[in-house]
Amino acid sequence: MLVGAIEAGGTKFVCAIGDKENQVIERVSFPTTTPEETLAHVFAFFDKYEVEAIGIGSFGPIEVNEASGKYGYILSTPKLAWKNFDFIGAMKARYHVPMGWTTDVNAAALGESIFGAAKGLTNMLYLTVGTGVGGGAIVDGRILEGIGHPEMGHLLVKPHEHDHYAGFCPYHGNCLEGMAAGPSIDGRLGVAGKDVDPDNAVWDYIAYYLGQAIVAYTVILRPERIVLGGGVMKVPGLLNKVKRSFETLLGDYVPVPASDSYLVLPGLEDDAGITGALILANQQL
Amino acid sequence: MLVGAIEAGGTKFVCAIGDKENQVIERVSFPTTTPEETLAHVFAFFDKYEVEAIGIGSFGPIEVNEASGKYGYILSTPKLAWKNFDFIGAMKARYHVPMGWTTDVNAAALGESIFGAAKGLTNMLYLTVGTGVGGGAIVDGRILEGIGHPEMGHLLVKPHEHDHYAGFCPYHGNCLEGMAAGPSIDGRLGVAGKDVDPDNAVWDYIAYYLGQAIVAYTVILRPERIVLGGGVMKVPGLLNKVKRSFETLLGDYVPVPASDSYLVLPGLEDDAGITGALILANQQL
C-alpha cells in the first residue's frame, strides 16, 4: 500500500511516495514555477504509482475550512500565478483518492511531532524563522486549525528599546515577522544574516521578539515543546539568546519544562514538511 | 439521571444539580472561605442527591494534566488556604462518580459555546476582564489544554504611547492583565472603573491592550467568535473601542468574521461558568 505526499513550497516542490509506516520510497524535487508547469511535474511523478491517499502541505495562505467553497485553494499569496488556484481541485480531478490538505508549517509540525525533535509529544509547536515567520501547532495529537490556519508569524511585538527598525511586514510593519525574519536583518544592516557577526546586537533584538512570541504561544497553547526551525535559527548562539529572553519575559509565572528541553532545534531538518505530508496522507486512510 | 456542577470562584462557590439536558434543577451559592468550611457546604448540598457525575470549573491556577501526581489540585494561588489543596481528591473521597475538572474560564467558554453568545460554534474563545484577565478556548468542540491550562491574561503587550502606568501584575508588571484588568484603572486614576467617565482616555488604553491580545488569539487559534465578559467589559462604549482597536491592529491581514459577530458580549452573563460545569459533568458520562 502506497501513499503520496507533496511539500508545496514557494520556491520548490518536493513530492514523495511512501509506505504506511511513513517511510519514503522515492522522492523528487523541482522549482515552483506556474501552477500548470509545476502540476505537470507533480502528475508525471504520481502517475507512475497507484497511491491510496495523498497528503499536501502547501505554502499559504490557503483555505483549510471544509465549509468554505474555496476549500483546497491557495488564497491571496503575493505569488500571483498561484493566487486563487484550486490546488485540491486540480489534484482531485486526476487522482480519485482521499487527500489531506494543510499548510507547509502544519505539516512540518506533524512531522516533528511523530519522528523529529518532539517525537511522541501530543502538544507541541513548530516555528520557522526564515524569509518569513510561520508556525503550526499540534494540540492533543491533531493539527490546530480554527476557521482557518494559524498565522503565527503575525503576532504584534513590543519594540526593543535600542532597535529603531520599522519592520518590513507590508500589513503590520513591526509584527514578529516584520522584525525577526531574515529580511529584517538585511533591512537593518544592509547585509544578509549569514554575513552578520553572531555578537551583533541584532541577534539580541531578534531573540527579544521571539521570546515575546514564545510567551504568547506558551500562555495560549501550553505546549510541551517548541521546535524552532528555519535558516535564521541556525545562527550560532541565537537559540541560547532566545531561551534567556523567553525565561526573562515569562517571569517564572507559568510552569514550563526546563528550557533546554522546551525550546529545541528541529530533528528532521529539511525533511519535516514532506514527512508530515506523508503522515497526513496515511491519516486519511 | 442527575449530575452535579461546581463553579469554584475565588469569592464565592456556586453548586448546582442538573439533568442530562444541562437544565439546572437546584442551585446554591456561598462565600469561598477555607477549604474545610467551603467543602462542608458543598457536601451538604450534594449529599441530598444521587449524582452520576460532577463537573468542576475552579479558580486557578490548577493542575489539569492527568499525568501529574497533582492532578486535581489548586496550585500556587495567592489564596493561601487553598494553595496545594487536593480538590478532586477531597471530592472523590466522598463521591465515587466520574468528575470533570477544568478552570472557571474554560467552563465559562464551554457554557457560552453550547448555550450562550457562541452557541453552536466549535471554535471560540471566552475572555473575562474583571479583577484579572482570564480566558478559555474551545477548539474543535473541546476545551483547549496542553500540558496545563492556558493563562490567556498574561500575554505581553506593547504600552500605549500616552499611557505611563507600570502595570500591577506581580509577575510581569505591564502584561495584559497588569494593564487592562480592573485594578489597573484604580492604579492609574485612584478610583474604581465604575466611577470613571466612559470618555476617559484610560478606556482607549485598555482597548489598545485588548486589541493586541485579540490579534494574538486570532492569529494563533483562528476562532470563529470571541466572547468578552467580566465587569470591565460592561463599561458603555468599551466593546466598540475594542473592535476598532482590533481592526486597526490586525490590518486586514487574516480573514475574520465581521467584528460585530466576531467580538461579542456574553449570552449567559453570570451563569456561563455553572452552565459549563454542568456540561462538563454530562460529558463524563
XYZ file of C-alpha atoms in Angstrom:
570
model
C 0.000 0.000 0.000
C 1.453 3.337 -1.077
C 0.660 6.939 -0.279
C 1.792 10.165 -1.877
C 2.978 13.427 -0.330
C 3.644 16.943 -1.572
C 5.505 19.670 0.207
C 4.483 22.652 -1.871
C 6.910 25.428 -1.052
C 7.048 28.884 -2.557
C 10.477 28.149 -4.067
C 10.376 24.405 -4.668
C 8.067 21.428 -4.606
C 9.016 18.097 -3.044
C 6.971 15.029 -3.981
C 7.336 11.645 -2.323
C 5.929 8.155 -2.368
C 5.852 6.393 0.988
C 4.511 3.348 2.726
C 2.107 3.019 5.609
C 4.975 3.414 8.106
C 5.708 6.807 6.540
C 8.982 5.606 5.037
C 9.955 7.422 1.835
C 10.276 5.102 -1.159
C 11.002 7.710 -3.802
C 11.208 11.464 -3.819
C 11.733 14.210 -6.372
C 12.031 17.957 -6.178
C 11.621 20.741 -8.743
C 11.286 24.540 -8.733
C 7.906 26.192 -8.143
C 7.026 27.992 -11.382
C 3.462 28.373 -12.728
C 0.692 26.117 -11.415
C 0.334 24.450 -14.865
C 4.014 23.666 -15.273
C 4.527 22.684 -11.635
C 1.473 20.409 -11.534
C 2.638 18.758 -14.775
C 5.769 17.665 -12.871
C 3.618 16.501 -9.934
C 1.384 14.437 -12.225
C 4.346 12.937 -14.092
C 5.686 11.707 -10.753
C 2.493 10.354 -9.181
C 1.214 8.799 -12.435
C 3.931 6.160 -12.056
C 2.326 4.843 -8.846
C -1.004 3.681 -7.530
C -1.417 5.732 -4.336
C -4.289 5.287 -1.919
C -4.127 8.771 -0.390
C -2.209 11.998 -0.832
C -1.112 14.487 1.809
C -0.243 18.061 0.884
C 1.472 20.729 2.955
C 1.354 23.958 0.999
C 2.696 27.495 1.201
C -0.119 29.858 2.039
C -2.339 31.407 2.921
C -4.612 28.539 1.920
C -8.244 27.686 2.595
C -8.446 24.780 5.051
C -12.047 25.278 6.131
C -14.069 22.439 4.617
C -17.246 24.505 4.939
C -15.815 27.070 2.505
C -16.466 26.927 -1.251
C -12.768 27.698 -1.653
C -11.557 24.705 0.382
C -8.325 23.499 -1.176
C -7.441 26.844 -2.772
C -4.328 28.912 -2.361
C -5.597 32.351 -1.335
C -4.109 35.862 -1.537
C -0.445 34.964 -1.993
C 2.000 37.502 -3.422
C 2.933 34.720 -5.916
C 0.274 35.953 -8.302
C 0.177 32.931 -10.642
C -0.949 30.844 -7.637
C -3.467 33.277 -6.199
C -6.902 31.660 -6.093
C -5.505 28.431 -7.556
C -7.708 25.420 -6.780
C -4.897 23.083 -5.777
C -7.040 20.299 -4.332
C -9.479 20.633 -7.239
C -6.655 20.066 -9.728
C -5.353 17.103 -7.746
C -8.779 15.513 -7.268
C -9.526 15.805 -10.989
C -6.582 13.478 -11.617
C -6.425 11.218 -8.552
C -9.623 9.869 -7.023
C -8.211 9.239 -3.560
C -8.636 10.916 -0.162
C -6.431 13.951 0.284
C -5.102 15.701 3.364
C -4.570 19.427 2.967
C -2.791 21.770 5.325
C -0.040 24.380 5.460
C 3.648 23.599 4.994
C 4.339 24.582 8.614
C 1.467 22.475 9.953
C 2.889 19.528 8.009
C 6.332 20.223 9.467
C 4.833 20.364 12.972
C 3.181 16.994 12.380
C 6.442 15.515 11.080
C 8.462 16.816 14.043
C 5.809 15.532 16.482
C 5.957 11.970 15.153
C 9.572 11.489 14.040
C 11.505 14.615 14.969
C 12.583 16.732 17.914
C 9.155 16.475 19.566
C 8.771 12.746 18.894
C 5.845 11.277 20.776
C 4.538 14.598 22.118
C 0.888 15.369 21.514
C 1.084 19.087 22.352
C 3.832 20.943 20.539
C 4.553 23.845 18.257
C 6.846 24.201 15.258
C 8.047 27.674 14.349
C 10.177 28.505 11.338
C 12.176 31.722 11.183
C 13.462 32.213 7.664
C 12.390 34.579 4.893
C 9.181 34.812 6.906
C 7.983 33.520 10.254
C 5.370 30.780 10.302
C 4.190 28.192 12.747
C 1.997 25.189 13.214
C 0.755 23.547 16.388
C -0.243 20.043 17.369
C -2.920 20.012 20.086
C -3.927 16.684 21.578
C -2.234 14.947 18.645
C -4.080 16.896 15.977
C -3.185 19.836 13.770
C -4.587 23.069 15.237
C -6.940 24.861 12.863
C -9.936 27.023 13.672
C -11.939 28.662 10.888
C -8.612 28.932 9.111
C -4.995 28.008 9.725
C -2.892 29.952 12.216
C -0.728 32.872 11.131
C 1.755 32.541 13.972
C 4.224 34.989 12.422
C 1.914 37.983 12.607
C 1.842 38.430 16.361
C 2.374 42.015 17.421
C 5.520 42.610 19.465
C 6.929 45.338 21.668
C 9.931 47.043 20.004
C 13.285 46.608 21.719
C 14.345 49.928 23.249
C 17.522 50.114 21.140
C 16.054 48.786 17.896
C 14.817 51.577 15.643
C 13.965 49.401 12.639
C 10.387 49.900 11.403
C 9.851 46.326 10.217
C 9.190 45.027 6.727
C 5.771 43.386 7.023
C 3.530 45.070 4.434
C 0.488 44.563 6.700
C 1.798 45.350 10.164
C 5.288 46.818 9.784
C 6.796 45.722 13.053
C 4.981 42.476 13.809
C 7.048 39.393 14.692
C 7.716 38.518 11.052
C 8.473 42.139 10.173
C 11.054 42.380 12.964
C 12.549 38.875 13.226
C 12.518 37.167 9.810
C 15.632 37.121 7.646
C 14.850 40.228 5.559
C 14.745 42.325 8.751
C 18.491 41.749 9.154
C 19.219 42.991 5.664
C 16.747 45.819 6.317
C 18.697 46.955 9.381
C 22.290 46.274 8.331
C 22.278 46.083 4.544
C 23.781 42.583 4.570
C 22.314 39.105 4.834
C 22.164 37.405 8.212
C 24.813 34.858 7.271
C 27.334 37.730 6.983
C 26.496 39.259 10.374
C 28.679 38.534 13.401
C 26.907 36.345 15.994
C 27.757 39.033 18.594
C 25.908 41.767 16.704
C 23.126 43.368 18.753
C 20.634 42.488 16.021
C 20.503 38.918 17.388
C 19.522 40.278 20.802
C 16.669 42.157 19.167
C 15.517 39.079 17.286
C 15.771 36.977 20.441
C 13.682 39.602 22.251
C 10.891 39.374 19.663
C 10.977 35.585 19.512
C 10.932 35.471 23.318
C 7.767 37.563 23.373
C 6.128 35.349 20.765
C 7.068 32.205 22.678
C 5.444 33.677 25.796
C 2.252 34.129 23.744
C 2.339 30.585 22.333
C 3.058 29.288 25.829
C 0.265 31.042 27.715
C -2.301 30.338 24.995
C -1.415 26.766 23.980
C 0.704 25.359 26.843
C 2.713 23.111 24.500
C 5.152 20.553 25.868
C 7.885 21.576 23.441
C 8.540 24.234 20.808
C 10.717 23.350 17.814
C 12.480 26.350 16.273
C 13.483 25.837 12.651
C 14.380 27.916 9.605
C 17.610 29.489 8.385
C 17.732 32.293 10.963
C 17.707 29.813 13.853
C 20.959 28.300 12.536
C 22.926 31.380 13.643
C 25.362 30.230 16.365
C 24.183 31.254 19.807
C 20.755 32.503 18.753
C 18.846 29.601 20.330
C 20.510 30.341 23.692
C 19.658 34.025 23.408
C 16.044 33.105 22.668
C 15.926 30.815 25.721
C 17.231 33.561 28.017
C 14.870 36.131 26.534
C 11.892 33.810 26.957
C 12.767 32.938 30.558
C 13.167 36.605 31.495
C 9.925 37.623 29.818
C 7.839 34.746 31.186
C 8.964 35.725 34.681
C 8.528 32.290 36.192
C 4.757 32.598 36.079
C 3.645 29.529 34.158
C 5.345 26.177 34.759
C 7.153 25.078 31.591
C 9.639 22.270 31.018
C 13.304 23.263 31.523
C 14.194 25.455 28.570
C 16.785 23.022 27.183
C 14.006 20.538 26.536
C 11.304 23.154 25.878
C 12.984 25.151 23.098
C 14.846 22.939 20.640
C 16.125 22.859 17.071
C 14.384 20.555 14.557
C 15.162 16.860 14.384
C 14.215 16.327 10.740
C 15.869 19.407 9.255
C 14.529 19.903 5.737
C 12.542 16.654 5.797
C 9.965 17.784 8.362
C 7.454 19.039 5.797
C 7.483 16.070 3.428
C 7.442 13.654 6.374
C 4.412 15.442 7.807
C 2.671 15.330 4.428
C 3.213 11.546 4.292
C 1.748 11.186 7.801
C -1.185 13.330 6.709
C -1.745 11.007 3.740
C -1.757 7.950 5.983
C -4.154 9.701 8.381
C -6.700 9.845 5.540
C -6.946 6.045 5.425
C -30.448 10.925 35.877
C -28.802 13.835 37.689
C -25.411 15.456 37.510
C -23.690 17.954 39.769
C -21.712 21.088 38.998
C -19.458 23.429 40.929
C -18.284 26.845 39.876
C -15.493 27.390 42.363
C -14.712 31.087 42.321
C -12.218 32.944 44.454
C -15.017 34.922 46.116
C -17.968 32.540 46.010
C -18.878 28.983 45.156
C -21.949 28.074 43.099
C -23.196 24.475 43.234
C -25.937 23.100 41.026
C -27.837 19.928 40.277
C -28.863 19.478 36.662
C -30.306 16.968 34.253
C -28.846 15.420 31.153
C -30.067 18.376 29.068
C -27.969 20.650 31.291
C -31.035 22.253 32.852
C -30.489 23.477 36.413
C -32.793 21.787 38.947
C -31.426 23.401 42.093
C -28.579 25.766 42.845
C -26.969 27.297 45.883
C -24.175 29.780 46.431
C -21.965 30.606 49.413
C -18.760 32.544 50.088
C -15.363 30.974 49.494
C -13.696 30.707 52.907
C -11.356 27.872 53.967
C -11.340 24.623 52.001
C -12.744 22.708 55.007
C -15.626 25.077 55.616
C -16.402 25.581 51.935
C -16.310 21.868 51.114
C -18.618 21.210 54.073
C -21.209 23.395 52.306
C -20.548 21.579 49.029
C -21.031 18.161 50.657
C -24.196 19.270 52.493
C -25.670 20.233 49.127
C -24.643 17.215 47.035
C -25.374 14.695 49.799
C -29.079 15.367 49.182
C -28.856 13.915 45.672
C -27.629 10.870 43.837
C -25.470 12.357 41.068
C -23.847 10.283 38.330
C -21.070 12.742 37.503
C -19.726 16.067 38.723
C -18.175 18.879 36.701
C -15.994 21.490 38.362
C -14.749 24.798 36.997
C -12.301 26.228 39.511
C -10.307 29.398 40.094
C -6.648 28.727 39.465
C -4.008 28.035 38.680
C -4.983 24.370 38.896
C -3.379 21.138 37.728
C -5.330 19.745 34.764
C -2.644 17.392 33.470
C -3.800 13.842 34.224
C -0.213 12.612 34.017
C 0.730 14.777 37.006
C 0.659 13.477 40.569
C -1.007 16.770 41.456
C -3.914 16.342 39.028
C -6.976 17.904 40.632
C -5.022 20.265 42.899
C -5.259 24.010 43.174
C -1.682 25.215 42.694
C 0.158 28.410 43.693
C -2.809 30.699 44.314
C -2.430 33.852 46.430
C -5.406 32.462 48.432
C -3.030 30.635 50.747
C -5.572 28.360 52.443
C -6.256 26.815 49.038
C -2.686 26.528 47.848
C -1.875 22.879 47.114
C -5.393 21.811 48.077
C -6.349 18.460 46.531
C -9.823 19.497 45.390
C -10.574 16.444 43.241
C -9.090 14.170 45.918
C -11.475 15.597 48.518
C -14.425 15.263 46.150
C -13.544 11.715 45.046
C -13.209 10.606 48.669
C -16.880 11.442 49.136
C -18.482 10.821 45.734
C -17.462 7.804 43.662
C -18.501 9.195 40.300
C -16.608 10.476 37.250
C -15.513 14.093 37.585
C -14.670 16.742 35.028
C -12.088 19.272 36.170
C -11.113 22.495 34.469
C -10.714 26.222 35.097
C -13.622 28.587 35.764
C -12.913 30.371 32.467
C -12.717 27.129 30.485
C -16.082 26.156 31.968
C -17.499 29.556 31.002
C -16.143 29.111 27.466
C -17.858 25.724 27.241
C -21.125 27.194 28.552
C -21.052 30.096 26.087
C -20.221 27.716 23.209
C -23.243 25.491 23.850
C -25.916 27.857 25.189
C -24.550 31.393 25.056
C -23.250 34.028 22.682
C -21.225 31.486 20.688
C -23.977 28.869 20.618
C -23.200 26.064 18.211
C -19.671 27.216 17.401
C -16.907 24.672 17.788
C -14.016 27.165 17.689
C -14.391 30.071 20.069
C -12.739 31.905 22.905
C -14.123 33.368 26.116
C -12.202 36.185 27.779
C -13.126 37.797 31.067
C -11.805 41.226 32.012
C -12.523 41.861 35.665
C -10.266 41.887 38.708
C -7.948 39.856 36.491
C -7.928 38.787 32.853
C -8.502 35.134 32.050
C -9.598 33.144 29.075
C -10.593 29.736 27.833
C -10.844 28.384 24.318
C -12.905 25.736 22.614
C -11.048 24.124 19.697
C -12.930 21.652 17.536
C -15.610 21.423 20.220
C -13.184 20.614 23.035
C -11.625 22.634 25.831
C -8.085 23.671 24.874
C -5.456 22.425 27.290
C -1.866 21.471 26.640
C 0.378 20.323 29.469
C -1.593 22.800 31.572
C -4.453 25.226 31.139
C -3.955 28.482 29.261
C -3.070 31.703 31.064
C -4.577 34.000 28.464
C -4.282 37.079 30.660
C -0.518 37.041 30.815
C 0.234 37.955 27.227
C 2.831 40.670 26.908
C 1.581 43.875 25.305
C 3.085 46.995 23.802
C 2.470 50.049 26.024
C 0.245 52.776 24.589
C 2.361 55.834 23.808
C 0.388 58.070 26.194
C -0.057 55.515 28.997
C 2.667 55.747 31.607
C 1.193 53.239 34.046
C 3.644 50.483 35.040
C 1.036 47.749 35.451
C 0.105 45.817 38.576
C 0.903 42.203 37.641
C 3.354 40.951 40.286
C 5.000 38.666 37.706
C 5.127 40.807 34.576
C 4.158 44.347 35.555
C 2.676 45.513 32.301
C 1.287 42.314 30.773
C -2.317 42.318 29.521
C -3.754 41.649 32.983
C -1.447 44.193 34.603
C -2.552 46.902 32.158
C -6.201 46.084 31.374
C -7.838 44.427 34.392
C -9.974 46.464 36.802
C -7.245 47.254 39.352
C -5.241 48.998 36.616
C -7.920 51.699 36.458
C -7.702 52.342 40.168
C -3.912 52.174 39.844
C -3.910 54.935 37.231
C -6.717 57.201 38.457
C -7.202 56.356 42.130
C -10.871 55.494 41.597
C -12.710 52.364 40.553
C -13.642 51.868 36.909
C -17.346 52.322 37.592
C -16.635 55.928 38.651
C -14.610 56.787 35.548
C -16.232 58.643 32.659
C -16.655 56.454 29.543
C -14.800 59.166 27.594
C -11.699 58.973 29.777
C -8.554 58.099 27.805
C -7.991 55.096 30.075
C -10.596 53.168 28.072
C -8.615 53.828 24.889
C -5.553 52.360 26.571
C -7.464 49.295 27.729
C -8.982 48.860 24.266
C -5.476 49.072 22.797
C -4.196 46.255 25.026
C -7.256 44.088 24.473
C -6.970 44.706 20.729
C -3.383 43.422 20.761
C -4.388 40.355 22.745
C -7.256 39.612 20.378
C -4.826 39.778 17.449
C -2.723 37.140 19.251
C -5.707 34.867 19.972
C -6.837 35.334 16.376
C -3.586 34.508 14.609
C -2.836 31.551 16.890
C -6.279 29.980 17.299
C -8.416 31.371 14.431
C -11.633 31.209 16.490
C -14.996 31.878 14.901
C -16.079 34.189 17.714
C -14.618 35.771 20.862
C -16.925 36.409 23.821
C -15.758 39.268 26.048
C -17.124 39.098 29.597
C -16.301 40.447 33.040
C -17.122 43.690 34.830
C -14.750 45.905 32.854
C -16.420 44.975 29.553
C -19.712 46.423 30.850
C -18.369 49.977 30.539
C -20.501 51.735 27.884
C -18.661 52.052 24.611
C -15.687 49.873 25.547
C -16.677 46.965 23.292
C -16.783 49.330 20.301
C -13.386 50.770 21.181
C -12.001 47.227 21.393
C -13.442 46.375 17.970
C -11.858 49.434 16.363
C -8.536 48.796 18.078
C -8.517 45.159 16.944
C -9.412 46.019 13.345
C -6.678 48.658 13.155
C -4.056 46.371 14.685
C -4.935 43.298 12.608
C -4.507 45.409 9.479
C -6.820 43.348 7.297
C -4.305 40.529 7.120
C -6.221 37.491 8.318
C -9.851 36.978 7.259
C -12.106 37.176 10.323
C -15.891 37.399 10.605
C -17.290 40.963 10.641
C -16.368 42.396 14.021
C -19.986 42.760 15.174
C -20.314 38.982 15.065
C -16.681 38.269 15.953
C -16.381 40.233 19.199
C -19.488 39.961 21.368
C -20.648 40.251 24.973
C -21.648 37.059 26.834
C -25.054 35.474 26.388
C -25.223 33.746 29.766
C -23.938 36.577 31.979
C -23.064 35.133 35.372
C -24.423 31.666 34.508
C -21.727 30.778 31.976
C -19.449 29.050 34.480
C -22.015 26.892 36.240
C -23.622 26.001 32.899
C -20.247 24.932 31.554
C -19.589 22.861 34.669
C -22.916 21.042 34.135
C -21.983 20.342 30.509
C -18.608 19.073 31.692
C -20.367 16.713 34.119
C -22.575 15.341 31.358
C -19.525 14.923 29.107
C -18.099 12.461 31.650
C -20.965 10.004 31.016
